[in-house]
mmCIF file of C-alpha atoms in Angstrom:
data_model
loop_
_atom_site.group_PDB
_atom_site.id
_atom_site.type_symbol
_atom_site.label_atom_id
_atom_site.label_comp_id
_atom_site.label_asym_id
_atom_site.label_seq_id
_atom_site.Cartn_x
_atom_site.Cartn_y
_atom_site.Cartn_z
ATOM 1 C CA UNK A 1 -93.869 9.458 49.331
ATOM 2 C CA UNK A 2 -93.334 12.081 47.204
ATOM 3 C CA UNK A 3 -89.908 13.230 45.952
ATOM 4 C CA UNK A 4 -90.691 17.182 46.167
ATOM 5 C CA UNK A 5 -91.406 18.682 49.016
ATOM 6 C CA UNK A 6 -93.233 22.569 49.397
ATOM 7 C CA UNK A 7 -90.894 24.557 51.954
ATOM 8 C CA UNK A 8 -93.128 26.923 53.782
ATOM 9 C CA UNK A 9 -90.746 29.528 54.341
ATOM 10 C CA UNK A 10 -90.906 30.721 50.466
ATOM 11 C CA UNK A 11 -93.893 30.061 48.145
ATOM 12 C CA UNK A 12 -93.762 28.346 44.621
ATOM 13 C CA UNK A 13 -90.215 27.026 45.374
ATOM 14 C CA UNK A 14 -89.793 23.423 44.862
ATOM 15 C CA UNK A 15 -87.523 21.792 47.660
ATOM 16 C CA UNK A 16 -85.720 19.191 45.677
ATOM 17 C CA UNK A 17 -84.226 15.824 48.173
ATOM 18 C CA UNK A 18 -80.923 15.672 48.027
ATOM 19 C CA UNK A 19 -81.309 11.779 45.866
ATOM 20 C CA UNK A 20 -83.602 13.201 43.407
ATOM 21 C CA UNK A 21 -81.347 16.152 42.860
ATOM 22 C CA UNK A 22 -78.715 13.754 42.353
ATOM 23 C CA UNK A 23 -80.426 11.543 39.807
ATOM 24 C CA UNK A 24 -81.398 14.832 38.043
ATOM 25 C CA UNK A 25 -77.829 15.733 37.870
ATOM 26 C CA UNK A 26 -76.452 12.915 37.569
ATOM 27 C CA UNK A 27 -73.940 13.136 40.597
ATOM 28 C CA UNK A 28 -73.957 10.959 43.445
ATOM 29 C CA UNK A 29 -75.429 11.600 46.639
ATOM 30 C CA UNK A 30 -72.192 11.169 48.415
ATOM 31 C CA UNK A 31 -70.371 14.002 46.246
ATOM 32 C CA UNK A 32 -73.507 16.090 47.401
ATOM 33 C CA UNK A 33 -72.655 15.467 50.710
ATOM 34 C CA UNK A 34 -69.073 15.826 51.030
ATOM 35 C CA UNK A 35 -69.714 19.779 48.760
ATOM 36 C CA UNK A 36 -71.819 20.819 51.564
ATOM 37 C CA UNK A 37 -69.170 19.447 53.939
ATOM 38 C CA UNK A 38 -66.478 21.392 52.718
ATOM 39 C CA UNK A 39 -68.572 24.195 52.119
ATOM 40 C CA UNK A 40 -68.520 24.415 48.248
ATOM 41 C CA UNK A 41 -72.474 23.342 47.789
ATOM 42 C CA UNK A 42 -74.799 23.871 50.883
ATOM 43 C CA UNK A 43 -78.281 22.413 50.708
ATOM 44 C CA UNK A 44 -80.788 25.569 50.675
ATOM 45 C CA UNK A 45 -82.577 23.580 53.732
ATOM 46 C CA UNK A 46 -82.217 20.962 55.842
ATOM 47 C CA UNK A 47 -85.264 18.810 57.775
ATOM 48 C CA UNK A 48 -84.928 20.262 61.321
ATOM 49 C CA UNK A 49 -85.804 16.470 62.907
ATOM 50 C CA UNK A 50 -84.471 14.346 60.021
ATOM 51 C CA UNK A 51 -81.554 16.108 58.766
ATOM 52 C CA UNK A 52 -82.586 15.469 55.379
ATOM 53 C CA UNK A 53 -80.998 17.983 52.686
ATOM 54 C CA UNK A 54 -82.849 19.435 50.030
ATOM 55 C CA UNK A 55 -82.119 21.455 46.845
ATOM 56 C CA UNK A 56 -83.822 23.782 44.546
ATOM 57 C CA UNK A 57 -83.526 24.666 41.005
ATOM 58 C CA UNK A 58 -81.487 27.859 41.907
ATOM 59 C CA UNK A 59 -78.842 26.052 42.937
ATOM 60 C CA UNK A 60 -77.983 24.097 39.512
ATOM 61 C CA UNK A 61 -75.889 26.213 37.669
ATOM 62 C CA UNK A 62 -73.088 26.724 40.383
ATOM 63 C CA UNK A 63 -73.565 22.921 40.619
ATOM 64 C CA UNK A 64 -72.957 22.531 36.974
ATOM 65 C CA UNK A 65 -70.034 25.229 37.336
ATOM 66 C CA UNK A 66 -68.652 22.665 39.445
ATOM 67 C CA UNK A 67 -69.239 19.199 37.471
ATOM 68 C CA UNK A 68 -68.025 21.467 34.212
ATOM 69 C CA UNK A 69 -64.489 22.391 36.379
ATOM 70 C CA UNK A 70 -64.129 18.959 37.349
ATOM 71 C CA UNK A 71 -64.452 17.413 34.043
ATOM 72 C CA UNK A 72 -61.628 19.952 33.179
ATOM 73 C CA UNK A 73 -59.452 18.722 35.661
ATOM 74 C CA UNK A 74 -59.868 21.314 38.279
ATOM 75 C CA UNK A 75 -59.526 20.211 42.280
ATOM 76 C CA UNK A 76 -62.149 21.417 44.352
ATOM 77 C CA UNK A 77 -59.783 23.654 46.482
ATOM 78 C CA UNK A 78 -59.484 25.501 42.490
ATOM 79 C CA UNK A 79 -63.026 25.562 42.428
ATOM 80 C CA UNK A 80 -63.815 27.191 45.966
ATOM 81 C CA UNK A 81 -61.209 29.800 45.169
ATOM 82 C CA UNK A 82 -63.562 30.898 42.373
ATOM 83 C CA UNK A 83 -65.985 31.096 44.946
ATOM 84 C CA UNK A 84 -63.770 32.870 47.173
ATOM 85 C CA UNK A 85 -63.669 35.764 44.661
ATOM 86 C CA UNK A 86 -60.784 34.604 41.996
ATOM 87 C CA UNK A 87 -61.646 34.929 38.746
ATOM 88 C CA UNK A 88 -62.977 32.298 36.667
ATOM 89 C CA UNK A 89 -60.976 33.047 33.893
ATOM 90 C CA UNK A 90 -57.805 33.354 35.664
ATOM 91 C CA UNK A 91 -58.493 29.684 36.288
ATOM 92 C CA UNK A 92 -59.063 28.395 33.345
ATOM 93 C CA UNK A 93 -56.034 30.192 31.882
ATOM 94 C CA UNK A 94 -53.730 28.904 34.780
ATOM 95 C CA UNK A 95 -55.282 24.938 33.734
ATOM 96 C CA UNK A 96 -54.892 25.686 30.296
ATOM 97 C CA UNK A 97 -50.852 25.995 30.859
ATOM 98 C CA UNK A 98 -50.589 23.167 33.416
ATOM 99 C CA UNK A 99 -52.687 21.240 30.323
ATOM 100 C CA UNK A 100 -49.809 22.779 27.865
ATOM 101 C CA UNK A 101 -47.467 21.319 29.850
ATOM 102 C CA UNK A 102 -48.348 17.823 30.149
ATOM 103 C CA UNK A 103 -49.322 17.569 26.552
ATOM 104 C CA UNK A 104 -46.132 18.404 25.815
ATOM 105 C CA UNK A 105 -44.702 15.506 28.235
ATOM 106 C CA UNK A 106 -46.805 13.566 26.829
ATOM 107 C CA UNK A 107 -45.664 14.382 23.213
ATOM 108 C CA UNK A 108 -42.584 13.469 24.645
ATOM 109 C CA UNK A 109 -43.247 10.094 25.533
ATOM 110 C CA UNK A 110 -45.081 9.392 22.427
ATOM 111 C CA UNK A 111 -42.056 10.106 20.407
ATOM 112 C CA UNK A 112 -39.834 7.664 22.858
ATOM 113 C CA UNK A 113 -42.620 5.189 22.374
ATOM 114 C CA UNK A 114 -42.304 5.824 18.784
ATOM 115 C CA UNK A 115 -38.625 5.750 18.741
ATOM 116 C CA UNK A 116 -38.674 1.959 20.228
ATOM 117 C CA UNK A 117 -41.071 0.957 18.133
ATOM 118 C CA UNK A 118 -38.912 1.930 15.379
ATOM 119 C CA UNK A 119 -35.889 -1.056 14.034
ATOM 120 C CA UNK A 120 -32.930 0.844 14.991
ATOM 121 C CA UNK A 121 -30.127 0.047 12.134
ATOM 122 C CA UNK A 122 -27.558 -2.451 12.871
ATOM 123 C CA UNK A 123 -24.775 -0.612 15.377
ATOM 124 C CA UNK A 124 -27.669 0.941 17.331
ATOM 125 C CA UNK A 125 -29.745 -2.159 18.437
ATOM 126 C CA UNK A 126 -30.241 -2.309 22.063
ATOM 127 C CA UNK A 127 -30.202 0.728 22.853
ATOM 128 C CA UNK A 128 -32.540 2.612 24.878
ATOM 129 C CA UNK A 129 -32.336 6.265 25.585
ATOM 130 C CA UNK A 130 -34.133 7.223 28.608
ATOM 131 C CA UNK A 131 -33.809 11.176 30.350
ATOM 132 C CA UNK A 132 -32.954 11.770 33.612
ATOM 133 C CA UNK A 133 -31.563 14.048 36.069
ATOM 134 C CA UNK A 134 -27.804 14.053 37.267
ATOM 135 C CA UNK A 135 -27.575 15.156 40.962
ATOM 136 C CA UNK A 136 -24.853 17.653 42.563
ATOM 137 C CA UNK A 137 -21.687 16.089 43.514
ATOM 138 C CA UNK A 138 -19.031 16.868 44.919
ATOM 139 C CA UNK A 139 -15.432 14.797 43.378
ATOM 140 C CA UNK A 140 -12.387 14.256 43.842
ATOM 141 C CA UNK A 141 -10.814 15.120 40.054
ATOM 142 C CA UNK A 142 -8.037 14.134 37.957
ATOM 143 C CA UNK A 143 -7.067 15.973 35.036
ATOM 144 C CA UNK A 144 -4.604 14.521 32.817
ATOM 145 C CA UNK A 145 -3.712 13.783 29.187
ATOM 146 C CA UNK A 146 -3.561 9.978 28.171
ATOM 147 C CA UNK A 147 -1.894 8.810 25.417
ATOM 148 C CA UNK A 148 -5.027 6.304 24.468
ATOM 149 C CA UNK A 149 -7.941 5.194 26.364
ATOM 150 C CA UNK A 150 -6.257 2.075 26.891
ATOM 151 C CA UNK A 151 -4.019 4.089 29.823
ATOM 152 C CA UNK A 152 -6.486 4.774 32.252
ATOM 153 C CA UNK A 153 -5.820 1.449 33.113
ATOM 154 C CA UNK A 154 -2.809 3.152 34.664
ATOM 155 C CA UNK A 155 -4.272 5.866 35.680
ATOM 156 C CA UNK A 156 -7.073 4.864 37.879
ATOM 157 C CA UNK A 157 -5.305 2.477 40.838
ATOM 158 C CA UNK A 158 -2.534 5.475 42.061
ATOM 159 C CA UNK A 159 -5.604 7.781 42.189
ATOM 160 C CA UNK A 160 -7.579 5.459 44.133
ATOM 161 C CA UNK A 161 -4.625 5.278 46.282
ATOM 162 C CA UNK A 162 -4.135 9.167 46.558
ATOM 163 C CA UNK A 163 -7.908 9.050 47.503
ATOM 164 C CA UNK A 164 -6.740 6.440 50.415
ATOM 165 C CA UNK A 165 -4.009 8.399 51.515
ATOM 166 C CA UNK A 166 -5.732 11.812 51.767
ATOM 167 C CA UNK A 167 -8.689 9.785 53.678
ATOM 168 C CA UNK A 168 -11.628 10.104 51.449
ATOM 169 C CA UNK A 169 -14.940 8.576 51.414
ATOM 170 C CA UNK A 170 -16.461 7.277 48.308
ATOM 171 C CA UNK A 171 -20.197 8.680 48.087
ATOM 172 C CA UNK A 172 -23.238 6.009 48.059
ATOM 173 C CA UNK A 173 -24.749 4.801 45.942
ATOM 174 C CA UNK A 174 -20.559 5.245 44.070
ATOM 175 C CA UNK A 175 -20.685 7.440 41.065
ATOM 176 C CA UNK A 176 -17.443 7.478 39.434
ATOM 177 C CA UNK A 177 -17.174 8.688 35.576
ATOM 178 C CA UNK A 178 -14.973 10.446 33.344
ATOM 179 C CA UNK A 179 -15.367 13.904 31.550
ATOM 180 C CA UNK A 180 -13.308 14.179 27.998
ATOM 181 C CA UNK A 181 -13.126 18.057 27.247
ATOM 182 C CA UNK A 182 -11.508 17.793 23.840
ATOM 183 C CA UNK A 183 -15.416 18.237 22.479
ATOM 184 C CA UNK A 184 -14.470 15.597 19.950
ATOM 185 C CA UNK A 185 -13.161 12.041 19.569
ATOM 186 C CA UNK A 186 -9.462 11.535 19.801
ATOM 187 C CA UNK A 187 -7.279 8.252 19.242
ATOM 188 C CA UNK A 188 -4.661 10.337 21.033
ATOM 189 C CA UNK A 189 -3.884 12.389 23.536
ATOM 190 C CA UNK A 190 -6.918 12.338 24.893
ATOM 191 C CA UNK A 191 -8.021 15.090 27.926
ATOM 192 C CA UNK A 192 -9.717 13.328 30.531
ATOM 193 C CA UNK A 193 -11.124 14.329 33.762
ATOM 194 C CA UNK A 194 -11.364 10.956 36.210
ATOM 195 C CA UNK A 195 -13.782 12.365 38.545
ATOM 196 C CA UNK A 196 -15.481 9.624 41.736
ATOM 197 C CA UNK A 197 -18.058 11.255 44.014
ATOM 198 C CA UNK A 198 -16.878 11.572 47.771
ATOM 199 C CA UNK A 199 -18.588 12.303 51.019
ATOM 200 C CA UNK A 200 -16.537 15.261 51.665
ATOM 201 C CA UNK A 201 -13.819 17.703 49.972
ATOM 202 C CA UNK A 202 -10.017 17.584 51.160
ATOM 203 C CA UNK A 203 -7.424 19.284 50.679
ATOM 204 C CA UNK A 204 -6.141 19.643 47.274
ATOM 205 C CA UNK A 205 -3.253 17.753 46.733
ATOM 206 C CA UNK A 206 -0.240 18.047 43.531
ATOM 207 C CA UNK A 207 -2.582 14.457 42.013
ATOM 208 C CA UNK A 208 -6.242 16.035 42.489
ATOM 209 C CA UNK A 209 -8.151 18.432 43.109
ATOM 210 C CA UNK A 210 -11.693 18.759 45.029
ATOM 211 C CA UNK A 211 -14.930 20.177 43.457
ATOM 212 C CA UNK A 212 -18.196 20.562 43.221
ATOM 213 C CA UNK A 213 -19.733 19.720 40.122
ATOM 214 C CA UNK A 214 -23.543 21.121 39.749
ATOM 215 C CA UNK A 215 -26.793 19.331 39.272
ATOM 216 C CA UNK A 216 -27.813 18.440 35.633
ATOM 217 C CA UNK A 217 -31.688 18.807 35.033
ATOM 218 C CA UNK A 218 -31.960 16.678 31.707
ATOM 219 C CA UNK A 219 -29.165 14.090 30.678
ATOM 220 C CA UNK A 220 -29.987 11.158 28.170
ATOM 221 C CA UNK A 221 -28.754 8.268 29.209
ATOM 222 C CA UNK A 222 -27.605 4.707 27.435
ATOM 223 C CA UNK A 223 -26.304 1.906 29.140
ATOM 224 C CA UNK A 224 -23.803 -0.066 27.277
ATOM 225 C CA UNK A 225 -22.741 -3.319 28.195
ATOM 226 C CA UNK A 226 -19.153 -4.730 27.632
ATOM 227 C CA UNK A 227 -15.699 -3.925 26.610
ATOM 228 C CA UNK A 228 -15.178 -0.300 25.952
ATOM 229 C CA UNK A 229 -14.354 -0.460 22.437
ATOM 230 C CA UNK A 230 -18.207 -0.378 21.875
ATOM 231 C CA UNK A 231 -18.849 2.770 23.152
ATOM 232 C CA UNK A 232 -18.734 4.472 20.015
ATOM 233 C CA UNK A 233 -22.065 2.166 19.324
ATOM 234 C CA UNK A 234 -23.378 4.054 22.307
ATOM 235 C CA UNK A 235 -22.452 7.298 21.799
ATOM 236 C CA UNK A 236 -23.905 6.828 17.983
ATOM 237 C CA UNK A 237 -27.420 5.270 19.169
ATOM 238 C CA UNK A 238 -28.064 8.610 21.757
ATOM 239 C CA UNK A 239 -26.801 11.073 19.110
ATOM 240 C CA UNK A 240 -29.789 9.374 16.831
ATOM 241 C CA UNK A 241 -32.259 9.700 19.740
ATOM 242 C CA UNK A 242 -31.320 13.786 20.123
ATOM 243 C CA UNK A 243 -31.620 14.115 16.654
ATOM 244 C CA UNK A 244 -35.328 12.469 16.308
ATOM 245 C CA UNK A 245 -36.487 14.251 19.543
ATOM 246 C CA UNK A 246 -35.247 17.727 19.016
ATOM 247 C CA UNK A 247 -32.980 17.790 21.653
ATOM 248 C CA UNK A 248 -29.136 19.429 21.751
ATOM 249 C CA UNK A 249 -25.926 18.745 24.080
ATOM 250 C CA UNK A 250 -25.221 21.658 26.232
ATOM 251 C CA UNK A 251 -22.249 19.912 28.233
ATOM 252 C CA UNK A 252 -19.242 17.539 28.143
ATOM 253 C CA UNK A 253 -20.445 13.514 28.101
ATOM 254 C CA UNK A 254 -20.046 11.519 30.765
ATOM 255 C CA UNK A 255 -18.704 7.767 31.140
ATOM 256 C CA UNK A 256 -20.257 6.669 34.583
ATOM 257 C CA UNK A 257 -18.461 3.511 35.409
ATOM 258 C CA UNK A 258 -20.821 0.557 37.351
ATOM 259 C CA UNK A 259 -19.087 -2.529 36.265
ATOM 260 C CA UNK A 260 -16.059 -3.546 35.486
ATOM 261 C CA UNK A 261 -12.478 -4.653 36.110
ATOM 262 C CA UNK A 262 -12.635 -4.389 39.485
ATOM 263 C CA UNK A 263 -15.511 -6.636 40.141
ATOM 264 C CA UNK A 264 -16.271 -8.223 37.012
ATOM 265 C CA UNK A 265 -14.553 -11.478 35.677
ATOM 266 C CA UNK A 266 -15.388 -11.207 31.983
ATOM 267 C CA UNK A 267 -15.208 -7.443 29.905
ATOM 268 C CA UNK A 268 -18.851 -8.820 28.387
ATOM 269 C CA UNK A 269 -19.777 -8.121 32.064
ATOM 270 C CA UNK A 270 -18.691 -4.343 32.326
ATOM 271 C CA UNK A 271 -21.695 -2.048 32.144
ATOM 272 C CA UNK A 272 -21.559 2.291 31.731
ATOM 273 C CA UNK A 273 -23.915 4.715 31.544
ATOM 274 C CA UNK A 274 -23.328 7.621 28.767
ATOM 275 C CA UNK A 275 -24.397 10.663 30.159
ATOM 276 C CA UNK A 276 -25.404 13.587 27.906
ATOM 277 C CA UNK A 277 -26.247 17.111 29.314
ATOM 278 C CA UNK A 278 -29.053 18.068 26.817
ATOM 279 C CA UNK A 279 -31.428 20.798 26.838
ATOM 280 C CA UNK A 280 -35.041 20.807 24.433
ATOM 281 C CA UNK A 281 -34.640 22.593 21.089
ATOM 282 C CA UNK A 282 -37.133 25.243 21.108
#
């Protein structure tokens, strides 16, 4: 049998079938099909009593207009809108930014890749940085001054109370963490915001206040497990990461409390995420 076939209707036009046009092409038969299905490549005939599609030379360079777009990255719903009228090169400058983009995630990751692969010094072992994004909350807040970190061992239980006795509903999963707006590490005197994520706002009462605090897009994160005297350690290992990966602090840290005193025997057992607001250095 041969694999051209002479279509009557027009003279000297070769009538390709649809699998030799898709060895010459090198694209499967069932792509062929499913471009005339959706409209994006119909067959220029098709066998009245067989239903067999064929294909002429005419036809190859909108197919290759559409294997080229695809090899960019292009969805065929991108490609039939250049068919539809939109301009090629509105396309391909549209795909060019969405490609800017992810290289530039991608440049991102390399550089965390890089940044494990690196021996981190002594204090900052253990570490791992990762981004993420804080979500809108709103808390019940206490603002005070503490004579040394050691007192918000004092300060926590009357405001869990207070929370109690103004009927308040801790938000799941709990978020509870503290805010220090001094802007810099104090032994002293040190003022902290205790804030714990609740269902709900109440009425403000003389021991705290009701707020909502707003999303954060990009905070780097470190979890640090153990007694609190190692923070610093933490603090020290995501001021390295910033650093290496061009990024700056745009808001007060965050402690975010997930185990300890309360439920955990040993201190070695407490673990809290540092939370840094950041933003990309441009």
């Amino acid at each position: 049998m041969n694999e051209t076939y002479q279509c009557e209707r027009k003279e000297n036009t070769i009538y390709y079938k649809i699998g030799l046009f898709s060895k010459m092409n090198r694209v499967t038969i069932k792509a062929l099909r499913h471009y005339d299905e959706i409209g994006l490549l119909k067959p220029a005939a098709i066998e009245k009593f067989t239903g067999y599609r064929y294909y002429t030379s005419e036809q190859l360079p909108l197919l290759h207009q559409i294997l080229a777009l695809r090899e960019m990255g292009f969805t065929l719903d991108e490609i039939k809108k250049v068919q539809g009228g939109t301009p090629e090169k509105d396309l391909l400058t549209q795909k060019r930014l969405e490609l800017l983009k992810r290289i530039a995630q991608d440049t991102l990751r390399l550089s965390q890749v890089e940044s494990y692969l690196v021996k981190n010094d002594g204090e900052s072992a253990g570490y791992h940085v990762i981004l993420k994004e804080l979500p809108q909350v709103i808390v019940a807040s206490l603002r005070t001054t503490i004579p040394n970190y050691d007192a918000l061992f004092s300060v926590v239980p009357p405001m869990g109370a207070e929370m109690e006795r103004l009927g308040c509903v801790c938000a799941v999963p709990e978020y509870c963490f503290n805010i220090y707006h001094d802007g810099e590490y104090r032994e002293t005197d040190v003022d902290v915001e205790i804030c714990e994520a609740v269902t709900a706002a109440k009425e403000d009462s003389e021991m705290l206040k009701f707020k909502v605090i707003d999303r954060v897009k990009n905070a780097a994160c470190v979890l640090h497990k153990g007694p609190y005297e190692g923070f610093p350690n933490a603090y020290n290992a995501i001021l390295k990461w910033l650093e290496r990966n061009g990024y700056e602090i745009i808001d007060h840290p965050r402690e975010s409390y997930i185990d300890g005193a309360w439920n955990k025997d040993s201190a070695a057992d407490w673990l809290t995420e540092i939370q840094f607001p950041v933003k990309k250095i441009n």
